[in-house]
Short mmCIF file of C-alpha atoms in Angstrom, two decimals:
data_model
loop_
_atom_site.label_atom_id
_atom_site.label_comp_id
_atom_site.label_asym_id
_atom_site.label_seq_id
_atom_site.Cartn_x
_atom_site.Cartn_y
_atom_site.Cartn_z
CA MET A 85 171.30 148.14 184.96
CA PRO A 86 170.37 147.72 181.27
CA LEU A 87 167.25 145.64 180.82
CA THR A 88 165.41 144.34 177.76
CA GLU A 89 161.65 143.95 177.96
CA PRO A 90 160.55 140.40 177.06
CA HIS A 91 157.82 139.74 174.50
CA ASP A 92 155.43 136.78 174.67
CA ASP A 93 152.22 136.53 172.71
CA HIS A 94 150.92 133.92 175.16
CA PHE A 95 150.83 136.23 178.23
CA SER A 96 147.47 137.12 179.76
CA GLU A 97 146.08 140.64 179.62
CA GLU A 98 146.69 141.08 183.37
CA GLU A 99 150.37 140.07 183.03
CA LYS A 100 150.86 142.39 180.04
CA SER A 101 149.31 145.30 181.95
CA VAL A 102 151.64 144.70 184.91
CA VAL A 103 154.69 144.65 182.63
CA ALA A 104 153.60 147.89 180.97
CA ALA A 105 152.97 149.62 184.34
CA HIS A 106 156.35 148.62 185.76
CA ALA A 107 158.14 149.56 182.57
CA VAL A 108 156.86 153.10 183.16
CA GLY A 109 157.81 152.86 186.89
CA GLU A 110 161.32 151.77 185.95
CA THR A 111 161.70 154.79 183.72
CA LEU A 112 160.68 157.05 186.58
CA ASP A 113 162.63 155.22 189.33
CA THR A 114 165.87 154.34 187.50
CA PRO A 115 168.70 155.53 189.75
CA GLY A 116 170.84 158.34 188.48
CA ALA A 117 173.70 160.26 189.98
CA ASP A 118 171.77 160.88 193.23
CA ALA A 119 170.63 157.20 193.75
CA PRO A 120 171.90 155.41 196.86
CA GLY A 121 175.28 153.78 196.38
CA GLY A 122 176.54 150.31 197.12
CA GLU A 123 177.48 151.18 200.73
CA THR A 124 174.00 152.27 201.75
CA ASP A 125 173.47 149.23 203.99
CA ALA A 126 176.65 149.93 205.97
CA ASP A 127 176.31 153.71 206.16
CA ALA A 128 172.55 154.09 206.64
CA GLY A 129 172.97 156.78 209.26
CA ALA A 130 175.71 158.79 207.48
CA THR A 131 175.67 161.03 204.48
CA ALA A 132 177.77 159.61 201.58
CA VAL A 133 178.23 160.37 197.92
CA PRO A 134 176.23 157.71 195.99
CA GLU A 135 178.06 155.64 193.47
CA PRO A 136 176.52 154.60 190.16
CA GLU A 137 175.30 151.06 189.72
CA PRO A 138 177.82 148.79 187.98
CA SER A 139 177.16 147.55 184.46
CA LEU A 140 176.17 143.92 184.84
CA PRO A 141 176.86 141.25 182.23
CA GLU A 142 173.70 139.80 180.76
CA PRO A 143 174.09 136.35 182.40
CA VAL A 144 174.58 138.01 185.83
CA ARG A 145 171.52 140.25 185.36
CA GLN A 146 169.36 137.29 184.39
CA ARG A 147 170.61 135.26 187.37
CA ILE A 148 169.83 138.12 189.81
CA VAL A 149 166.29 138.43 188.49
CA THR A 150 165.80 134.63 188.58
CA LEU A 151 166.96 134.39 192.22
CA THR A 152 164.70 137.28 193.27
CA ALA A 153 161.71 135.88 191.40
CA ALA A 154 162.23 132.50 193.05
CA VAL A 155 162.08 133.85 196.62
CA LEU A 156 159.44 136.52 195.92
CA PRO A 157 156.36 134.33 196.69
CA GLY A 158 157.95 133.22 200.00
CA LEU A 159 158.11 136.77 201.40
CA PRO A 160 155.29 137.99 203.64
CA ALA A 161 152.79 140.16 201.85
CA ASP A 162 153.70 143.27 203.86
CA GLU A 163 157.41 142.84 202.97
CA VAL A 164 156.73 142.72 199.23
CA PRO A 165 156.69 146.18 197.59
CA VAL A 166 153.38 147.22 196.15
CA PRO A 167 154.63 147.19 192.51
CA LEU A 168 155.72 143.53 192.92
CA ARG A 169 152.65 142.11 194.67
CA ARG A 170 150.91 141.32 191.41
CA VAL A 171 154.17 140.00 189.91
CA ALA A 172 154.45 137.56 192.85
CA LYS A 173 151.17 135.96 191.69
CA PHE A 174 152.54 135.11 188.24
CA ALA A 175 153.39 131.55 187.30
CA PRO A 176 157.03 130.57 188.11
CA ASN A 177 158.06 130.27 184.46
CA ARG A 178 156.69 133.77 183.67
CA ARG A 179 157.56 135.61 186.83
CA ALA A 180 161.23 136.19 185.87
CA ARG A 181 160.40 137.08 182.26
CA LEU A 182 157.51 139.43 182.84
CA GLY A 183 158.59 140.89 186.18
CA ALA A 184 162.26 141.52 185.27
CA PRO A 185 161.93 145.32 184.84
CA ALA A 186 159.96 145.75 188.10
CA ILE A 187 162.23 143.43 190.08
CA ALA A 188 165.39 145.22 188.87
CA ALA A 189 163.92 148.63 189.68
CA GLN A 190 162.94 147.56 193.22
CA LEU A 191 166.33 145.94 193.92
CA THR A 192 168.02 149.21 193.01
CA ALA A 193 165.60 151.64 194.64
CA ASP A 194 164.61 149.70 197.77
CA PRO A 195 167.65 148.62 199.89
CA LEU A 196 165.38 147.08 202.55
CA PHE A 197 163.67 144.88 199.99
CA ARG A 198 167.07 143.88 198.62
CA GLN A 199 168.25 142.92 202.12
CA ARG A 200 165.14 140.73 202.65
CA VAL A 201 165.69 139.03 199.30
CA THR A 202 169.43 138.65 200.01
CA ALA A 203 168.77 136.96 203.34
CA ARG A 204 166.62 134.26 201.71
CA VAL A 205 168.93 133.86 198.71
CA LEU A 206 172.02 133.46 200.91
CA ALA A 207 170.18 130.95 203.07
CA ASP A 208 169.44 128.90 199.96
CA ALA A 209 173.04 129.30 198.65
CA GLY A 210 174.62 127.71 201.73
CA ASP A 211 178.43 127.70 201.90
CA LEU A 212 178.81 129.62 198.65
CA GLY A 213 176.65 132.43 200.08
CA ALA A 214 178.72 132.53 203.28
CA ALA A 215 181.95 132.71 201.24
CA VAL A 216 180.62 135.58 199.16
CA VAL A 217 179.53 137.49 202.29
CA GLU A 218 183.08 137.17 203.60
CA GLY A 219 184.37 138.71 200.36
CA THR A 220 185.99 135.55 198.98
CA ALA A 221 184.93 133.43 196.02
CA PRO A 222 185.89 129.75 195.70
CA GLY A 223 187.90 129.05 192.56
CA ALA A 224 185.58 126.24 191.45
CA ALA A 225 182.40 128.32 191.89
CA ASP A 226 180.39 129.58 188.92
CA PRO A 227 181.46 133.21 188.34
CA VAL A 228 177.93 134.18 187.30
CA GLU A 229 176.48 132.77 190.55
CA VAL A 230 179.22 134.52 192.59
CA ALA A 231 178.57 137.87 190.88
CA ALA A 232 174.79 137.58 191.42
CA LEU A 233 175.20 136.82 195.14
CA ALA A 234 177.76 139.64 195.46
CA TYR A 235 175.35 142.10 193.86
CA LEU A 236 172.60 141.18 196.29
CA ALA A 237 174.75 140.89 199.47
CA ARG A 238 177.17 143.70 198.52
CA PRO A 239 180.06 142.67 200.81
CA PRO A 240 183.33 144.64 200.74
CA GLY A 241 184.82 144.42 197.23
CA TRP A 242 181.55 143.26 195.65
CA ARG A 243 182.19 145.44 192.61
CA ASP A 244 185.51 143.61 192.03
CA LEU A 245 183.67 140.29 192.18
CA ILE A 246 181.21 141.50 189.57
CA GLU A 247 184.02 142.78 187.33
CA ALA A 248 185.86 139.47 187.72
CA SER A 249 182.67 137.61 186.84
CA GLY A 250 182.20 139.81 183.75
CA ALA A 251 185.80 139.14 182.74
CA ALA A 252 185.28 135.39 183.21
CA VAL A 253 182.06 135.50 181.20
CA ARG A 254 183.72 137.43 178.43
CA ALA A 255 186.70 135.04 178.50
CA GLU A 256 184.34 132.08 178.20
CA ALA A 257 182.54 133.80 175.32
CA ASP A 258 185.88 134.57 173.64
CA SER A 259 186.99 130.97 174.17
CA ALA A 260 183.76 129.73 172.68
CA VAL A 261 184.23 132.05 169.69
CA VAL A 262 187.83 130.91 169.25
CA ALA A 263 186.76 127.27 169.52
CA GLU A 264 184.02 127.89 166.96
CA LEU A 265 186.50 129.58 164.63
CA VAL A 266 188.93 126.70 165.00
CA ARG A 267 186.16 124.19 164.35
CA GLU A 268 185.06 126.11 161.25
CA ALA A 269 188.68 126.30 160.03
CA GLU A 270 189.06 122.54 160.49
CA GLN A 271 185.79 121.96 158.66
CA ARG A 272 186.88 124.21 155.81
CA ALA A 273 190.25 122.39 155.62
CA THR A 274 188.45 119.05 155.53
CA ARG A 275 186.10 120.28 152.81
CA ALA A 276 189.05 121.69 150.84
CA GLU A 277 190.84 118.33 151.00
CA HIS A 278 187.71 116.54 149.93
CA ASP A 279 187.17 119.03 147.09
CA ARG A 280 190.79 118.53 146.01
CA ALA A 281 190.34 114.77 145.86
CA VAL A 282 187.07 115.17 143.97
CA ALA A 283 188.79 117.57 141.57
CA ARG A 284 191.54 115.02 140.87
CA VAL A 285 188.95 112.36 140.14
CA GLU A 286 187.01 114.77 137.90
CA ALA A 287 190.25 115.69 136.07
CA ASP A 288 190.92 112.02 135.35
CA LYS A 289 187.35 111.61 134.08
CA LEU A 290 187.70 114.70 131.88
CA ARG A 291 190.94 113.37 130.36
CA ASP A 292 189.25 110.08 129.55
CA GLU A 293 186.25 111.96 128.16
CA LEU A 294 188.56 114.13 126.01
CA ALA A 295 190.18 111.04 124.50
CA ARG A 296 186.76 109.55 123.75
CA VAL A 297 185.56 112.83 122.21
CA ARG A 298 188.62 112.99 119.97
CA GLU A 299 187.92 109.47 118.77
CA GLU A 300 184.27 110.33 118.11
CA LEU A 301 185.38 113.48 116.29
CA GLY A 302 187.42 111.39 113.88
CA GLN A 303 184.43 109.16 113.25
CA LEU A 304 182.18 112.18 112.70
CA ARG A 305 184.59 113.63 110.17
CA GLU A 306 184.52 110.38 108.20
CA GLU A 307 180.71 110.35 108.38
CA ALA A 308 180.66 113.98 107.21
CA ARG A 309 182.68 113.07 104.12
CA GLN A 310 180.28 110.23 103.34
CA LEU A 311 177.27 112.51 103.88
CA THR A 312 178.78 115.07 101.51
CA ARG A 313 179.01 112.46 98.76
CA THR A 314 175.44 111.34 99.51
CA LEU A 315 174.25 114.96 99.38
CA ARG A 316 175.74 115.48 95.94
CA GLU A 317 174.02 112.34 94.66
CA THR A 318 170.72 113.42 96.27
CA GLN A 319 170.94 116.87 94.66
CA ALA A 320 171.45 115.27 91.27
CA ARG A 321 168.39 113.06 91.78
CA GLU A 322 166.42 116.11 92.96
CA ARG A 323 167.19 117.97 89.76
CA LYS A 324 165.91 115.03 87.74
CA ALA A 325 162.78 114.84 89.91
CA THR A 326 162.18 118.59 89.44
CA GLU A 327 162.26 118.19 85.70
CA MET A 328 159.85 115.25 85.87
CA LEU A 329 157.56 117.24 88.21
CA ALA A 330 157.40 120.12 85.75
CA THR A 331 156.38 117.67 83.02
CA GLU A 332 153.67 116.13 85.21
CA ARG A 333 152.39 119.55 86.20
CA GLY A 334 151.85 120.39 82.53
CA ARG A 335 149.91 117.17 82.06
CA ALA A 336 147.85 117.89 85.20
CA ALA A 337 147.05 121.41 83.98
CA ARG A 338 145.76 120.00 80.70
CA ALA A 339 143.70 117.38 82.56
CA ALA A 340 142.25 120.09 84.85
CA ALA A 341 141.26 122.19 81.85
CA ASP A 342 139.51 119.17 80.32
CA ALA A 343 137.74 118.49 83.65
CA ASP A 344 136.56 122.11 83.87
CA ALA A 345 135.13 121.91 80.40
CA GLU A 346 133.33 118.66 81.26
CA LEU A 347 132.01 120.24 84.47
CA ARG A 348 130.59 123.19 82.54
CA ARG A 349 128.85 120.81 80.14
CA ALA A 350 127.43 118.83 83.12
CA ARG A 351 126.15 122.03 84.74
CA ALA A 352 124.47 123.00 81.48
CA ARG A 353 122.76 119.60 81.34
CA LEU A 354 121.76 119.96 85.01
CA ALA A 355 120.18 123.36 84.32
CA GLU A 356 118.23 121.84 81.46
CA ALA A 357 117.07 118.98 83.72
CA GLU A 358 115.98 121.43 86.45
CA ALA A 359 114.02 123.44 83.88
CA ALA A 360 112.33 120.26 82.70
CA ALA A 361 111.56 119.29 86.31
CA GLY A 362 110.00 122.73 86.87
CA VAL A 363 107.81 122.26 83.84
CA ALA A 364 106.83 118.80 85.13
CA ARG A 365 105.97 120.20 88.58
CA ALA A 366 103.83 122.91 86.98
CA SER A 367 102.05 120.27 84.92
CA ALA A 368 101.48 118.10 88.00
CA LYS A 369 100.13 121.09 89.90
CA GLU A 370 97.77 121.89 87.08
CA ALA A 371 96.64 118.26 87.00
CA ARG A 372 96.00 118.34 90.76
CA SER A 373 93.95 121.48 90.30
CA VAL A 374 91.87 119.72 87.68
CA ASP A 375 91.40 116.72 90.00
CA ASP A 376 90.38 119.00 92.88
CA ALA A 377 87.85 120.71 90.65
CA LYS A 378 86.45 117.35 89.60
CA LEU A 379 86.26 116.19 93.23
CA TRP A 380 84.50 119.40 94.24
CA LEU A 381 81.98 118.98 91.43
CA LEU A 382 81.41 115.36 92.54
CA LEU A 383 80.84 116.34 96.18
CA GLU A 384 78.56 119.17 95.09
CA THR A 385 76.57 116.74 92.95
CA ILE A 386 76.28 114.26 95.86
CA GLY A 387 75.17 117.06 98.20
CA GLN A 388 72.52 118.23 95.76
CA ALA A 389 71.36 114.64 95.31
CA ALA A 390 71.09 114.22 99.10
CA VAL A 391 69.03 117.42 99.32
CA GLY A 392 66.73 116.16 96.57
CA LEU A 393 66.41 112.76 98.22
CA ARG A 394 65.53 114.37 101.58
CA ARG A 395 62.93 116.51 99.81
CA GLU A 396 61.61 113.47 97.94
CA LEU A 397 61.25 111.41 101.13
CA ALA A 398 59.71 114.37 102.97
CA LEU A 399 61.77 113.73 106.15
CA ASP A 400 60.93 116.04 109.02
CA PRO A 401 63.75 117.68 111.03
CA VAL A 402 64.59 115.79 114.23
CA ASP A 403 65.10 117.35 117.63
CA ARG A 404 66.51 114.24 119.33
CA MET A 405 69.67 112.28 118.66
CA PRO A 406 70.21 108.53 119.24
CA ALA A 407 72.32 109.26 122.30
CA ASP A 408 69.35 111.09 123.83
CA PHE A 409 67.38 107.87 123.83
CA VAL A 410 70.21 106.02 125.55
CA ALA A 411 70.52 108.74 128.16
CA ASP A 412 66.79 108.65 128.88
CA ALA A 413 66.07 104.96 128.80
CA PHE A 414 69.37 103.39 129.93
CA ALA A 415 67.95 100.25 128.38
CA ASP A 416 69.76 97.66 126.35
CA GLN A 417 69.20 98.09 122.67
CA SER A 418 70.31 95.49 120.25
CA ALA A 419 71.98 96.81 117.17
CA THR A 420 73.42 94.67 114.49
CA THR A 421 76.86 95.73 113.39
CA GLN A 422 77.01 96.27 109.68
CA ALA A 423 79.51 94.28 107.77
CA GLY A 424 81.48 97.33 106.73
CA ALA A 425 81.49 98.99 110.14
CA ALA A 426 84.65 97.33 111.37
CA ALA A 427 86.36 98.26 108.16
CA ARG A 428 85.74 101.97 108.66
CA ALA A 429 86.89 102.03 112.33
CA ARG A 430 90.59 102.79 112.58
CA ASP A 431 92.81 102.86 115.70
CA THR A 432 95.24 105.76 115.64
CA ASP A 433 96.98 107.97 118.21
CA ASP A 434 97.72 110.79 115.79
CA PRO A 435 96.57 114.10 117.43
CA ALA A 436 95.63 115.50 114.02
CA ARG A 437 93.29 112.55 113.50
CA LEU A 438 90.81 114.01 116.01
CA ASP A 439 90.51 117.22 113.99
CA GLN A 440 89.98 115.21 110.79
CA LEU A 441 87.23 113.11 112.37
CA LEU A 442 85.47 116.11 113.96
CA ALA A 443 85.45 117.76 110.51
CA LEU A 444 83.19 114.98 109.17
CA PRO A 445 79.51 115.98 108.87
CA LYS A 446 77.26 115.10 111.80
CA ALA A 447 80.10 113.62 113.84
CA HIS A 448 79.38 112.48 117.41
CA LEU A 449 82.19 112.84 120.02
CA VAL A 450 81.88 110.50 123.04
CA VAL A 451 84.37 111.11 125.91
CA ASP A 452 85.29 108.73 128.77
CA GLY A 453 85.29 111.55 131.38
CA TYR A 454 87.41 110.37 134.32
CA ASN A 455 89.80 108.49 132.02
CA VAL A 456 90.68 111.81 130.38
CA THR A 457 90.68 114.06 133.46
CA LYS A 458 92.83 111.77 135.63
CA ARG A 459 95.36 111.57 132.83
CA GLY A 460 95.41 115.27 132.06
CA PHE A 461 94.84 117.08 135.39
CA GLY A 462 94.68 114.42 138.10
CA ASP A 463 96.11 116.76 140.74
CA MET A 464 92.72 118.56 140.93
CA SER A 465 89.64 117.44 142.85
CA LEU A 466 87.01 115.43 140.98
CA GLU A 467 84.65 118.41 140.87
CA GLN A 468 87.36 120.64 139.37
CA GLN A 469 88.26 117.91 136.87
CA ARG A 470 84.65 117.63 135.68
CA LYS A 471 84.21 121.41 135.38
CA ARG A 472 87.41 121.85 133.40
CA LEU A 473 86.63 119.00 130.97
CA ILE A 474 83.01 120.05 130.39
CA SER A 475 84.06 123.66 129.80
CA GLY A 476 86.68 122.59 127.23
CA LEU A 477 84.22 120.31 125.43
CA GLY A 478 81.81 123.25 125.23
CA GLY A 479 84.43 125.15 123.24
CA ILE A 480 84.89 122.22 120.84
CA ALA A 481 81.12 121.91 120.34
CA ALA A 482 80.86 125.63 119.60
CA GLN A 483 83.74 125.50 117.09
CA THR A 484 82.72 122.34 115.20
CA GLY A 485 78.93 122.22 115.70
CA ASP A 486 79.27 118.47 116.43
CA GLU A 487 77.32 116.48 119.03
CA VAL A 488 79.40 115.95 122.20
CA THR A 489 78.62 113.47 125.01
CA VAL A 490 80.80 113.03 128.12
CA VAL A 491 80.26 110.01 130.40
CA PHE A 492 81.32 109.78 134.08
CA ASP A 493 81.18 106.89 136.50
CA GLY A 494 78.56 107.41 139.24
CA ALA A 495 75.75 105.52 140.99
CA GLU A 496 73.46 108.44 140.38
CA ARG A 497 73.65 111.94 138.95
CA ILE A 498 75.75 114.25 141.07
CA HIS A 499 73.80 117.29 142.23
CA GLY A 500 75.19 120.82 142.19
CA LEU A 501 76.75 120.59 138.71
CA PRO A 502 76.71 123.80 136.68
CA PRO A 503 74.55 123.71 133.54
CA ALA A 504 76.33 122.02 130.63
CA PRO A 505 77.42 124.26 127.72
CA ARG A 506 75.33 124.30 124.54
CA GLY A 507 75.90 121.18 122.47
CA VAL A 508 77.43 119.10 125.36
CA ARG A 509 75.53 116.20 126.97
CA VAL A 510 76.72 115.02 130.44
CA LEU A 511 75.79 111.45 131.50
CA PHE A 512 76.52 109.47 134.71
CA SER A 513 76.34 105.67 134.81
CA ARG A 514 73.69 104.12 137.04
CA LYS A 515 74.29 101.80 139.98
CA GLY A 516 75.62 98.43 138.82
CA GLU A 517 76.77 99.88 135.50
CA THR A 518 80.16 101.38 134.53
CA ALA A 519 80.90 104.26 132.24
CA ASP A 520 82.53 101.81 129.81
CA GLU A 521 79.25 99.90 129.37
CA LEU A 522 77.32 103.14 128.91
CA ILE A 523 79.79 104.28 126.23
CA ARG A 524 79.37 100.98 124.33
CA ARG A 525 75.55 101.35 124.48
CA LEU A 526 75.85 104.90 123.12
CA VAL A 527 77.92 103.61 120.19
CA ARG A 528 75.50 100.75 119.48
CA ALA A 529 72.59 103.20 119.44
CA GLU A 530 74.10 105.22 116.55
CA PRO A 531 72.98 104.40 112.99
CA ALA A 532 75.42 102.70 110.72
CA GLY A 533 77.43 105.17 108.67
CA ARG A 534 77.46 108.02 111.19
CA PRO A 535 81.03 108.97 112.31
CA VAL A 536 81.30 108.29 116.07
CA VAL A 537 84.59 109.25 117.80
CA VAL A 538 85.28 107.69 121.25
CA VAL A 539 88.09 109.23 123.33
CA SER A 540 89.47 106.83 125.97
CA SER A 541 92.89 105.38 126.83
CA ASP A 542 91.21 102.21 128.13
CA ARG A 543 92.16 99.40 125.73
CA GLU A 544 88.99 97.40 126.54
CA VAL A 545 86.78 100.39 125.69
CA ALA A 546 88.70 101.01 122.46
CA ASP A 547 88.37 97.38 121.34
CA GLY A 548 84.66 97.28 122.24
CA VAL A 549 83.69 100.44 120.31
CA ARG A 550 85.87 99.51 117.35
CA ARG A 551 83.80 96.34 116.85
CA HIS A 552 80.71 98.55 116.51
CA GLY A 553 82.27 100.84 113.89
CA ALA A 554 83.38 103.77 116.07
CA TYR A 555 86.76 105.57 115.84
CA PRO A 556 88.71 105.07 119.10
CA LEU A 557 91.34 107.71 120.01
CA GLY A 558 93.63 108.08 123.01
CA ALA A 559 93.04 110.64 125.78
CA ASP A 560 96.23 112.53 124.82
CA SER A 561 94.73 113.57 121.47
CA LEU A 562 91.80 115.32 123.21
CA LEU A 563 94.04 116.86 125.90
CA ARG A 564 96.27 118.40 123.25
CA ARG A 565 93.18 119.65 121.38
CA LEU A 566 91.90 121.29 124.58
CA ALA A 567 95.29 122.85 125.29
CA ARG A 568 95.31 124.34 121.81
CA SER A 569 91.84 125.87 122.16
#
């Protein structure tokens, strides 16, 4: 009995393993020339020559497997062959597909199993089963169902019933093929008729289109004759334009030659002007050198006069600065602002201005400490801010030789500070007094005429020290100067 193994990607691993095992069992147990024949049930006690199994049509084979699979779960466990016990546990819709090889092999090799299955199948078939057992088949019965029951029951003449069923199946298939061929022929005839009608319509359209094209061709020929006349006239005008263009080109060439000559003359004049400008720049440079020499001589004369005046007045060197007195006394000192002090104080945010002011002789740099540190490195602790600022100011004092004072807010002096660098004075405001007030007192304590530079971004501090003649600068100018050091 030819079988085809079904394939289903949705089967479980257990079901696939059962199919594989029974496929091997079918190969080993497929009946050959010595398998029991169709009359085994009747002649169980006699020795007979086995007959080969009949070739079953595919619909009959599928129906036999379906009937067996349907009654398989209803059999007692001891009546089910061992190879089919796992197949009996499959789902109904997969039992016939997956267990087909094993079921077919057991039906062929195990007559007792086939008899048990046949008994249940015939009981379910009713009158049709009884008719098949008697060797007759009702004319209105399905030939596939009759052949399947005959294969299982194997009554006298069961092979003829199977052959008749195969012939009926083949006749139905041939009839279906013939009907399909007839239907296709009718469809082709219908399409051919439709195509013929469409072709007639298209032929009429093409004839109309041909007449229209012929008419348009006549019009195009007339237009071509007119275009030919127009072309001749255009060629004549083109020849005249070519002659005029040649004349204009000659004039343009002469004009270009004149322009080149004028350009050369202009370049010559430009070279002369550049030479004169170079001479003028050299003269200006020489004049500046003379002015610088005069200015140097004037400054040297003033310096020598100051030295003579100091010697004449017999002034002793001082070891204390005005800011030292403010730091020691913290007392209010009245100082009258000179009339020209406000005039010399200038508000500027130019970073280079700080270097210019520190270059003045005997300059005094006063720094609003926390105003600068919180703007420049506010992410540090207050102690780290103070150390970093004081260290940077020490570098400025060492480079310029100027007096440097840094003022911090504080009720009293903070203990544990490292010693200040040489040239840097560190002050803390007292209780009830702010660093801004202390800075203004430091500025008021300076003599008129001394350059005092106050670094603070506080607008109130800047306005206050400007009124006393100091030079206010923003905190950014000092921060950039420290970053450059």
